[in-house]
Amino acid sequence: MIRVALAGETDWAGWRQATRALVLAGIDAAGIVWQVGGPADALPGLAADAGFTVPRALLALAGQAIQARDPSRFDLLFRLIASAHAAGAPDPAALAAAQALARAVRADTHRLRTQLRFLPLPDGRLLSWYAPAHFVLAANAALIAARAPGRALSIATPDLTVHADADGLRCGPGIDAPADDAALVGWWRAQGSAALAVATPCPAPPPAETLEEMARPPDRPALAAVVLPPRADPALAAAAAEAGACMRCPIAALGTSAVFGEGPSDARLMLIGEQPGDQEDVIGRPFVGPAGQMLDRALEEAGLDRRLLYVTNAVKHFKFVARGGRRIHQSPEAGEIEACRFWLEQELTRLDPRVLVLLGGSAGRAMLGRPVSVGRERGRPFALGGRMALLTVHPSFLLRLPDAAAQAREYAAMVADLALAGRLAATA
Ligand code: URA
């Protein structure tokens, strides 16, 4: 057994070096123990002319998947590379598993890049606390720091704290969630100097993915005041756990996870989508995949801060058919939407939002109990059970429009609908 000790959760250089040495020495995956920190065995020596080529796309995939919060990823990615080296093509099961991890990391990367907010300190440093689902901070820290040229900043997460200033990027231990902005500032006042003193240069991270950066309206600053991620309502957290074992409709038999809504328990505005998609199922949060990225952009343009809203779905499980190794979205049927109303009702009761935005036909059907025509009924607020509601298009509808002009038109109308809902929520 060979024990490999990596310098951190995303020690890309260390993992690559060990993988190369172990593959060339013909060591089987079963004979390797991967760990972060701790004692290590010596790696096999390499001949000076040892050649090792791996397709660039496979390495890029490994660079993303290594950021997943999955303890078996180092072994999985070793098997992926070793099989490609031995057989000229990667093992299909390892490839599919690595792709699933990479998808979850990409979704989480997008969230990090778009949701991080900073609190300016009296000395000019920008301070933020964030809890990423995966280990995505290291790969993205330089990119985030470059958005605030010339400013010192510190990003604390439960796993790791990264400081960017004139000394470059330095990493230190993570911190627990502060209760609010004041507690975060209090932590910095009490511990900031010590945190900077123990920080050391960050291990070389995996390459940052070139995700398309969210287009930002030029009049909105890239770095705004921090709003800490909301705390979960304990009753809804318990309902979410219970929904994991829900058997009220046949979708549960597909074995996907229940994705509940998220947002602060005092949110005045609740957005209801259809159901989680492939990436939402993997990461366990609503609207984090392509439709979520479109929604984030529209919300920002409408002047709404997603972290102050409650975002959920009419149906809590992902309904799909498997085709060619992919999971293809299937719309829920009326009976499935009706069955899942049980969970939506709990969210409505706990949060009691003033305004509902129904994103698309399934959300409309869930709340109105009848088929809706989004084209005809959208954009007109109506009273619904003591609150206001507004139907608008689902962001996936925009993604499916083949014509750029139609997409721009529908997108602008959706932004206008969201802005109207925001105004209603402010006055309701
Ligand atoms: N589409 C939805 O309706 N909800 C999600 O969470 C993601 C995609």
Short mmCIF file of N, CA, C and O in Angstrom, two decimals, residues 20-100:
data_model
loop_
_atom_site.label_atom_id
_atom_site.label_comp_id
_atom_site.label_asym_id
_atom_site.label_seq_id
_atom_site.Cartn_x
_atom_site.Cartn_y
_atom_site.Cartn_z
N ARG A 20 1.08 10.69 -11.99
CA ARG A 20 2.04 10.39 -13.07
C ARG A 20 3.04 9.32 -12.62
O ARG A 20 3.25 8.31 -13.31
N ALA A 21 3.60 9.52 -11.43
CA ALA A 21 4.61 8.58 -10.93
C ALA A 21 4.01 7.18 -10.72
O ALA A 21 4.61 6.16 -11.09
N LEU A 22 2.80 7.13 -10.17
CA LEU A 22 2.20 5.83 -9.82
C LEU A 22 1.71 5.11 -11.07
O LEU A 22 1.82 3.89 -11.17
N VAL A 23 1.16 5.85 -12.03
CA VAL A 23 0.71 5.20 -13.27
C VAL A 23 1.93 4.63 -14.01
O VAL A 23 1.94 3.48 -14.45
N LEU A 24 2.99 5.42 -14.12
CA LEU A 24 4.18 4.95 -14.85
C LEU A 24 4.84 3.77 -14.15
O LEU A 24 5.45 2.91 -14.78
N ALA A 25 4.71 3.70 -12.83
CA ALA A 25 5.30 2.57 -12.10
C ALA A 25 4.36 1.36 -12.13
O ALA A 25 4.66 0.31 -11.55
N GLY A 26 3.20 1.48 -12.77
CA GLY A 26 2.28 0.35 -12.89
C GLY A 26 1.57 0.00 -11.60
O GLY A 26 1.11 -1.12 -11.41
N ILE A 27 1.45 0.96 -10.68
CA ILE A 27 0.77 0.69 -9.40
C ILE A 27 -0.74 0.71 -9.61
O ILE A 27 -1.28 1.64 -10.23
N ASP A 28 -1.41 -0.30 -9.09
CA ASP A 28 -2.86 -0.39 -9.25
C ASP A 28 -3.56 0.55 -8.25
O ASP A 28 -3.06 0.77 -7.14
N ALA A 29 -4.74 1.06 -8.67
CA ALA A 29 -5.48 1.98 -7.79
C ALA A 29 -5.75 1.36 -6.42
O ALA A 29 -5.75 2.05 -5.40
N ALA A 30 -5.96 0.05 -6.40
CA ALA A 30 -6.29 -0.62 -5.13
C ALA A 30 -5.12 -0.57 -4.15
O ALA A 30 -5.31 -0.76 -2.94
N GLY A 31 -3.92 -0.27 -4.64
CA GLY A 31 -2.75 -0.24 -3.75
C GLY A 31 -2.39 1.17 -3.30
O GLY A 31 -1.27 1.38 -2.81
N ILE A 32 -3.29 2.12 -3.50
CA ILE A 32 -2.96 3.51 -3.14
C ILE A 32 -3.97 4.05 -2.13
O ILE A 32 -5.17 3.85 -2.28
N VAL A 33 -3.47 4.73 -1.11
CA VAL A 33 -4.37 5.44 -0.17
C VAL A 33 -4.13 6.93 -0.39
O VAL A 33 -3.00 7.40 -0.28
N TRP A 34 -5.20 7.66 -0.73
CA TRP A 34 -5.10 9.11 -0.93
C TRP A 34 -5.58 9.81 0.33
O TRP A 34 -6.64 9.48 0.84
N GLN A 35 -4.85 10.79 0.80
CA GLN A 35 -5.29 11.54 1.98
C GLN A 35 -4.81 12.98 1.87
O GLN A 35 -3.89 13.29 1.11
N VAL A 36 -5.48 13.83 2.64
CA VAL A 36 -5.05 15.23 2.70
C VAL A 36 -4.25 15.39 3.99
O VAL A 36 -4.78 15.15 5.08
N GLY A 37 -2.97 15.75 3.86
CA GLY A 37 -2.10 15.89 5.03
C GLY A 37 -1.70 14.52 5.57
O GLY A 37 -2.05 13.48 5.02
N GLY A 38 -0.95 14.54 6.66
CA GLY A 38 -0.53 13.29 7.30
C GLY A 38 0.74 12.73 6.66
O GLY A 38 1.29 13.31 5.73
N PRO A 39 1.21 11.58 7.21
CA PRO A 39 2.46 11.01 6.71
C PRO A 39 2.28 10.42 5.31
O PRO A 39 1.21 9.93 4.97
N ALA A 40 3.36 10.47 4.52
CA ALA A 40 3.29 9.96 3.14
C ALA A 40 4.42 8.99 2.88
O ALA A 40 5.46 9.03 3.54
N ASP A 41 4.21 8.07 1.95
CA ASP A 41 5.30 7.20 1.49
C ASP A 41 6.00 7.86 0.31
O ASP A 41 5.41 8.71 -0.38
N ALA A 42 7.22 7.43 0.06
CA ALA A 42 7.95 7.98 -1.08
C ALA A 42 7.29 7.49 -2.37
O ALA A 42 6.85 6.34 -2.45
N LEU A 43 7.24 8.37 -3.36
CA LEU A 43 6.67 7.97 -4.65
C LEU A 43 7.75 7.23 -5.44
O LEU A 43 8.95 7.48 -5.26
N PRO A 44 7.34 6.33 -6.34
CA PRO A 44 8.33 5.64 -7.16
C PRO A 44 9.14 6.66 -7.98
O PRO A 44 8.57 7.66 -8.42
N GLY A 45 10.42 6.41 -8.17
CA GLY A 45 11.27 7.31 -8.96
C GLY A 45 10.89 7.18 -10.44
O GLY A 45 10.37 6.16 -10.88
N LEU A 46 11.13 8.24 -11.20
CA LEU A 46 10.78 8.21 -12.62
C LEU A 46 12.05 8.21 -13.46
O LEU A 46 13.00 8.93 -13.15
N ALA A 47 12.04 7.40 -14.54
CA ALA A 47 13.16 7.45 -15.47
C ALA A 47 13.15 8.82 -16.14
O ALA A 47 12.10 9.43 -16.32
N ALA A 48 14.34 9.29 -16.51
CA ALA A 48 14.44 10.64 -17.08
C ALA A 48 13.60 10.77 -18.34
O ALA A 48 13.06 11.84 -18.63
N ASP A 49 13.47 9.66 -19.08
CA ASP A 49 12.74 9.76 -20.36
C ASP A 49 11.29 9.26 -20.23
O ASP A 49 10.64 8.97 -21.22
N ALA A 50 10.81 9.15 -19.00
CA ALA A 50 9.45 8.61 -18.81
C ALA A 50 8.42 9.50 -19.53
O ALA A 50 8.34 10.70 -19.24
N GLY A 51 7.69 8.94 -20.44
CA GLY A 51 6.71 9.72 -21.20
C GLY A 51 5.31 9.44 -20.67
O GLY A 51 4.99 8.31 -20.33
N PHE A 52 4.52 10.45 -20.58
CA PHE A 52 3.17 10.27 -20.04
C PHE A 52 2.27 11.32 -20.68
O PHE A 52 2.39 12.50 -20.38
N THR A 53 1.43 10.86 -21.58
CA THR A 53 0.54 11.86 -22.19
C THR A 53 -0.91 11.50 -21.90
O THR A 53 -1.31 10.35 -22.01
N VAL A 54 -1.63 12.49 -21.52
CA VAL A 54 -3.05 12.31 -21.21
C VAL A 54 -3.80 13.36 -22.03
O VAL A 54 -3.35 14.49 -22.12
N PRO A 55 -4.93 12.97 -22.66
CA PRO A 55 -5.66 13.97 -23.44
C PRO A 55 -5.97 15.21 -22.60
O PRO A 55 -6.34 15.10 -21.42
N ARG A 56 -5.77 16.35 -23.22
CA ARG A 56 -5.96 17.63 -22.52
C ARG A 56 -7.38 17.74 -21.91
O ARG A 56 -7.56 18.22 -20.80
N ALA A 57 -8.36 17.24 -22.65
CA ALA A 57 -9.75 17.36 -22.17
C ALA A 57 -9.96 16.55 -20.89
O ALA A 57 -10.72 16.95 -20.00
N LEU A 58 -9.24 15.41 -20.81
CA LEU A 58 -9.39 14.57 -19.64
C LEU A 58 -8.77 15.26 -18.41
O LEU A 58 -9.30 15.20 -17.30
N LEU A 59 -7.63 15.91 -18.66
CA LEU A 59 -6.98 16.63 -17.55
C LEU A 59 -7.85 17.80 -17.09
O LEU A 59 -7.99 18.06 -15.89
N ALA A 60 -8.47 18.48 -18.07
CA ALA A 60 -9.35 19.60 -17.71
C ALA A 60 -10.52 19.09 -16.87
O ALA A 60 -10.91 19.71 -15.89
N LEU A 61 -11.04 17.93 -17.26
CA LEU A 61 -12.15 17.34 -16.50
C LEU A 61 -11.69 17.01 -15.07
O LEU A 61 -12.38 17.32 -14.09
N ALA A 62 -10.49 16.43 -14.97
CA ALA A 62 -9.98 16.08 -13.64
C ALA A 62 -9.78 17.35 -12.79
O ALA A 62 -10.04 17.36 -11.59
N GLY A 63 -9.33 18.44 -13.44
CA GLY A 63 -9.11 19.71 -12.74
C GLY A 63 -10.40 20.25 -12.13
O GLY A 63 -10.38 20.89 -11.08
N GLN A 64 -11.50 20.00 -12.79
CA GLN A 64 -12.79 20.43 -12.22
C GLN A 64 -13.24 19.46 -11.13
O GLN A 64 -13.62 19.85 -10.04
N ALA A 65 -13.20 18.15 -11.48
CA ALA A 65 -13.76 17.14 -10.56
C ALA A 65 -12.99 17.08 -9.24
O ALA A 65 -13.56 16.71 -8.21
N ILE A 66 -11.70 17.45 -9.25
CA ILE A 66 -10.92 17.36 -8.00
C ILE A 66 -11.44 18.37 -6.97
O ILE A 66 -11.17 18.23 -5.76
N GLN A 67 -12.21 19.34 -7.41
CA GLN A 67 -12.77 20.33 -6.47
C GLN A 67 -14.06 19.86 -5.81
O GLN A 67 -14.65 20.57 -5.00
N ALA A 68 -14.55 18.67 -6.18
CA ALA A 68 -15.82 18.19 -5.61
C ALA A 68 -15.62 17.75 -4.16
O ALA A 68 -14.57 17.20 -3.81
N ARG A 69 -16.64 17.97 -3.36
CA ARG A 69 -16.55 17.56 -1.95
C ARG A 69 -16.91 16.08 -1.86
O ARG A 69 -17.97 15.71 -1.41
N ASP A 70 -16.03 15.25 -2.36
CA ASP A 70 -16.28 13.82 -2.39
C ASP A 70 -14.95 13.13 -2.05
O ASP A 70 -13.98 13.24 -2.81
N PRO A 71 -14.89 12.45 -0.90
CA PRO A 71 -13.60 11.91 -0.45
C PRO A 71 -12.99 10.90 -1.42
O PRO A 71 -11.79 10.66 -1.39
N SER A 72 -13.81 10.30 -2.29
CA SER A 72 -13.25 9.27 -3.17
C SER A 72 -12.75 9.85 -4.50
O SER A 72 -12.36 9.11 -5.39
N ARG A 73 -12.76 11.20 -4.63
CA ARG A 73 -12.44 11.75 -5.96
C ARG A 73 -10.99 11.54 -6.38
O ARG A 73 -10.72 11.37 -7.58
N PHE A 74 -10.05 11.55 -5.44
CA PHE A 74 -8.63 11.38 -5.84
C PHE A 74 -8.42 10.00 -6.47
O PHE A 74 -7.75 9.85 -7.48
N ASP A 75 -9.06 9.00 -5.83
CA ASP A 75 -8.95 7.63 -6.34
C ASP A 75 -9.68 7.51 -7.68
O ASP A 75 -9.16 6.95 -8.64
N LEU A 76 -10.88 8.07 -7.76
CA LEU A 76 -11.66 8.01 -9.00
C LEU A 76 -10.86 8.64 -10.15
O LEU A 76 -10.76 8.06 -11.25
N LEU A 77 -10.27 9.80 -9.91
CA LEU A 77 -9.56 10.50 -10.99
C LEU A 77 -8.27 9.78 -11.34
O LEU A 77 -7.84 9.76 -12.50
N PHE A 78 -7.66 9.12 -10.35
CA PHE A 78 -6.49 8.29 -10.66
C PHE A 78 -6.90 7.16 -11.61
O PHE A 78 -6.25 6.90 -12.61
N ARG A 79 -8.05 6.52 -11.28
CA ARG A 79 -8.51 5.41 -12.13
C ARG A 79 -8.86 5.91 -13.54
O ARG A 79 -8.61 5.25 -14.53
N LEU A 80 -9.41 7.09 -13.60
CA LEU A 80 -9.75 7.68 -14.90
C LEU A 80 -8.49 7.84 -15.76
O LEU A 80 -8.43 7.41 -16.91
N ILE A 81 -7.46 8.44 -15.18
CA ILE A 81 -6.23 8.71 -15.94
C ILE A 81 -5.49 7.40 -16.22
O ILE A 81 -4.98 7.18 -17.33
N ALA A 82 -5.44 6.51 -15.23
CA ALA A 82 -4.71 5.24 -15.42
C ALA A 82 -5.36 4.42 -16.54
O ALA A 82 -4.67 3.81 -17.37
N SER A 83 -6.69 4.39 -16.59
CA SER A 83 -7.36 3.60 -17.63
C SER A 83 -7.12 4.21 -19.00
O SER A 83 -6.91 3.51 -19.98
N ALA A 84 -7.12 5.55 -19.08
CA ALA A 84 -6.87 6.20 -20.37
C ALA A 84 -5.44 5.91 -20.83
O ALA A 84 -5.17 5.70 -22.00
N HIS A 85 -4.50 5.88 -19.87
CA HIS A 85 -3.10 5.62 -20.21
C HIS A 85 -2.91 4.18 -20.68
O HIS A 85 -2.24 3.92 -21.68
N ALA A 86 -3.60 3.25 -19.98
CA ALA A 86 -3.39 1.82 -20.30
C ALA A 86 -4.14 1.42 -21.56
O ALA A 86 -3.60 0.68 -22.40
N ALA A 87 -5.37 1.91 -21.72
CA ALA A 87 -6.21 1.38 -22.81
C ALA A 87 -6.42 2.40 -23.92
O ALA A 87 -7.09 2.10 -24.91
N GLY A 88 -5.89 3.58 -23.77
CA GLY A 88 -6.07 4.60 -24.82
C GLY A 88 -7.41 5.32 -24.70
O GLY A 88 -7.64 6.30 -25.38
N ALA A 89 -8.29 4.83 -23.87
CA ALA A 89 -9.59 5.49 -23.66
C ALA A 89 -9.98 5.29 -22.21
O ALA A 89 -9.72 4.24 -21.63
N PRO A 90 -10.59 6.30 -21.61
CA PRO A 90 -10.92 6.17 -20.18
C PRO A 90 -12.02 5.15 -19.93
O PRO A 90 -12.86 4.92 -20.78
N ASP A 91 -11.97 4.57 -18.75
CA ASP A 91 -13.02 3.65 -18.32
C ASP A 91 -14.36 4.41 -18.30
O ASP A 91 -14.46 5.46 -17.67
N PRO A 92 -15.40 3.90 -18.99
CA PRO A 92 -16.66 4.67 -19.11
C PRO A 92 -17.29 4.98 -17.76
O PRO A 92 -17.84 6.08 -17.57
N ALA A 93 -17.23 4.04 -16.81
CA ALA A 93 -17.87 4.31 -15.51
C ALA A 93 -17.14 5.43 -14.77
O ALA A 93 -17.76 6.33 -14.19
N ALA A 94 -15.79 5.38 -14.82
CA ALA A 94 -15.01 6.45 -14.15
C ALA A 94 -15.27 7.78 -14.84
O ALA A 94 -15.40 8.82 -14.18
N LEU A 95 -15.37 7.73 -16.17
CA LEU A 95 -15.61 8.97 -16.92
C LEU A 95 -16.96 9.57 -16.52
O LEU A 95 -17.06 10.77 -16.24
N ALA A 96 -18.00 8.74 -16.48
CA ALA A 96 -19.34 9.26 -16.14
C ALA A 96 -19.35 9.84 -14.72
O ALA A 96 -19.93 10.90 -14.47
N ALA A 97 -18.67 9.13 -13.80
CA ALA A 97 -18.65 9.63 -12.41
C ALA A 97 -17.89 10.95 -12.32
O ALA A 97 -18.32 11.89 -11.63
N ALA A 98 -16.77 11.06 -13.05
CA ALA A 98 -16.00 12.31 -13.02
C ALA A 98 -16.80 13.44 -13.65
O ALA A 98 -16.77 14.59 -13.17
N GLN A 99 -17.53 13.12 -14.71
CA GLN A 99 -18.34 14.18 -15.36
C GLN A 99 -19.43 14.69 -14.41
O GLN A 99 -19.71 15.88 -14.38
N ALA A 100 -20.02 13.78 -13.65
CA ALA A 100 -21.07 14.21 -12.70
C ALA A 100 -20.46 15.14 -11.64
O ALA A 100 -21.05 16.17 -11.28
#
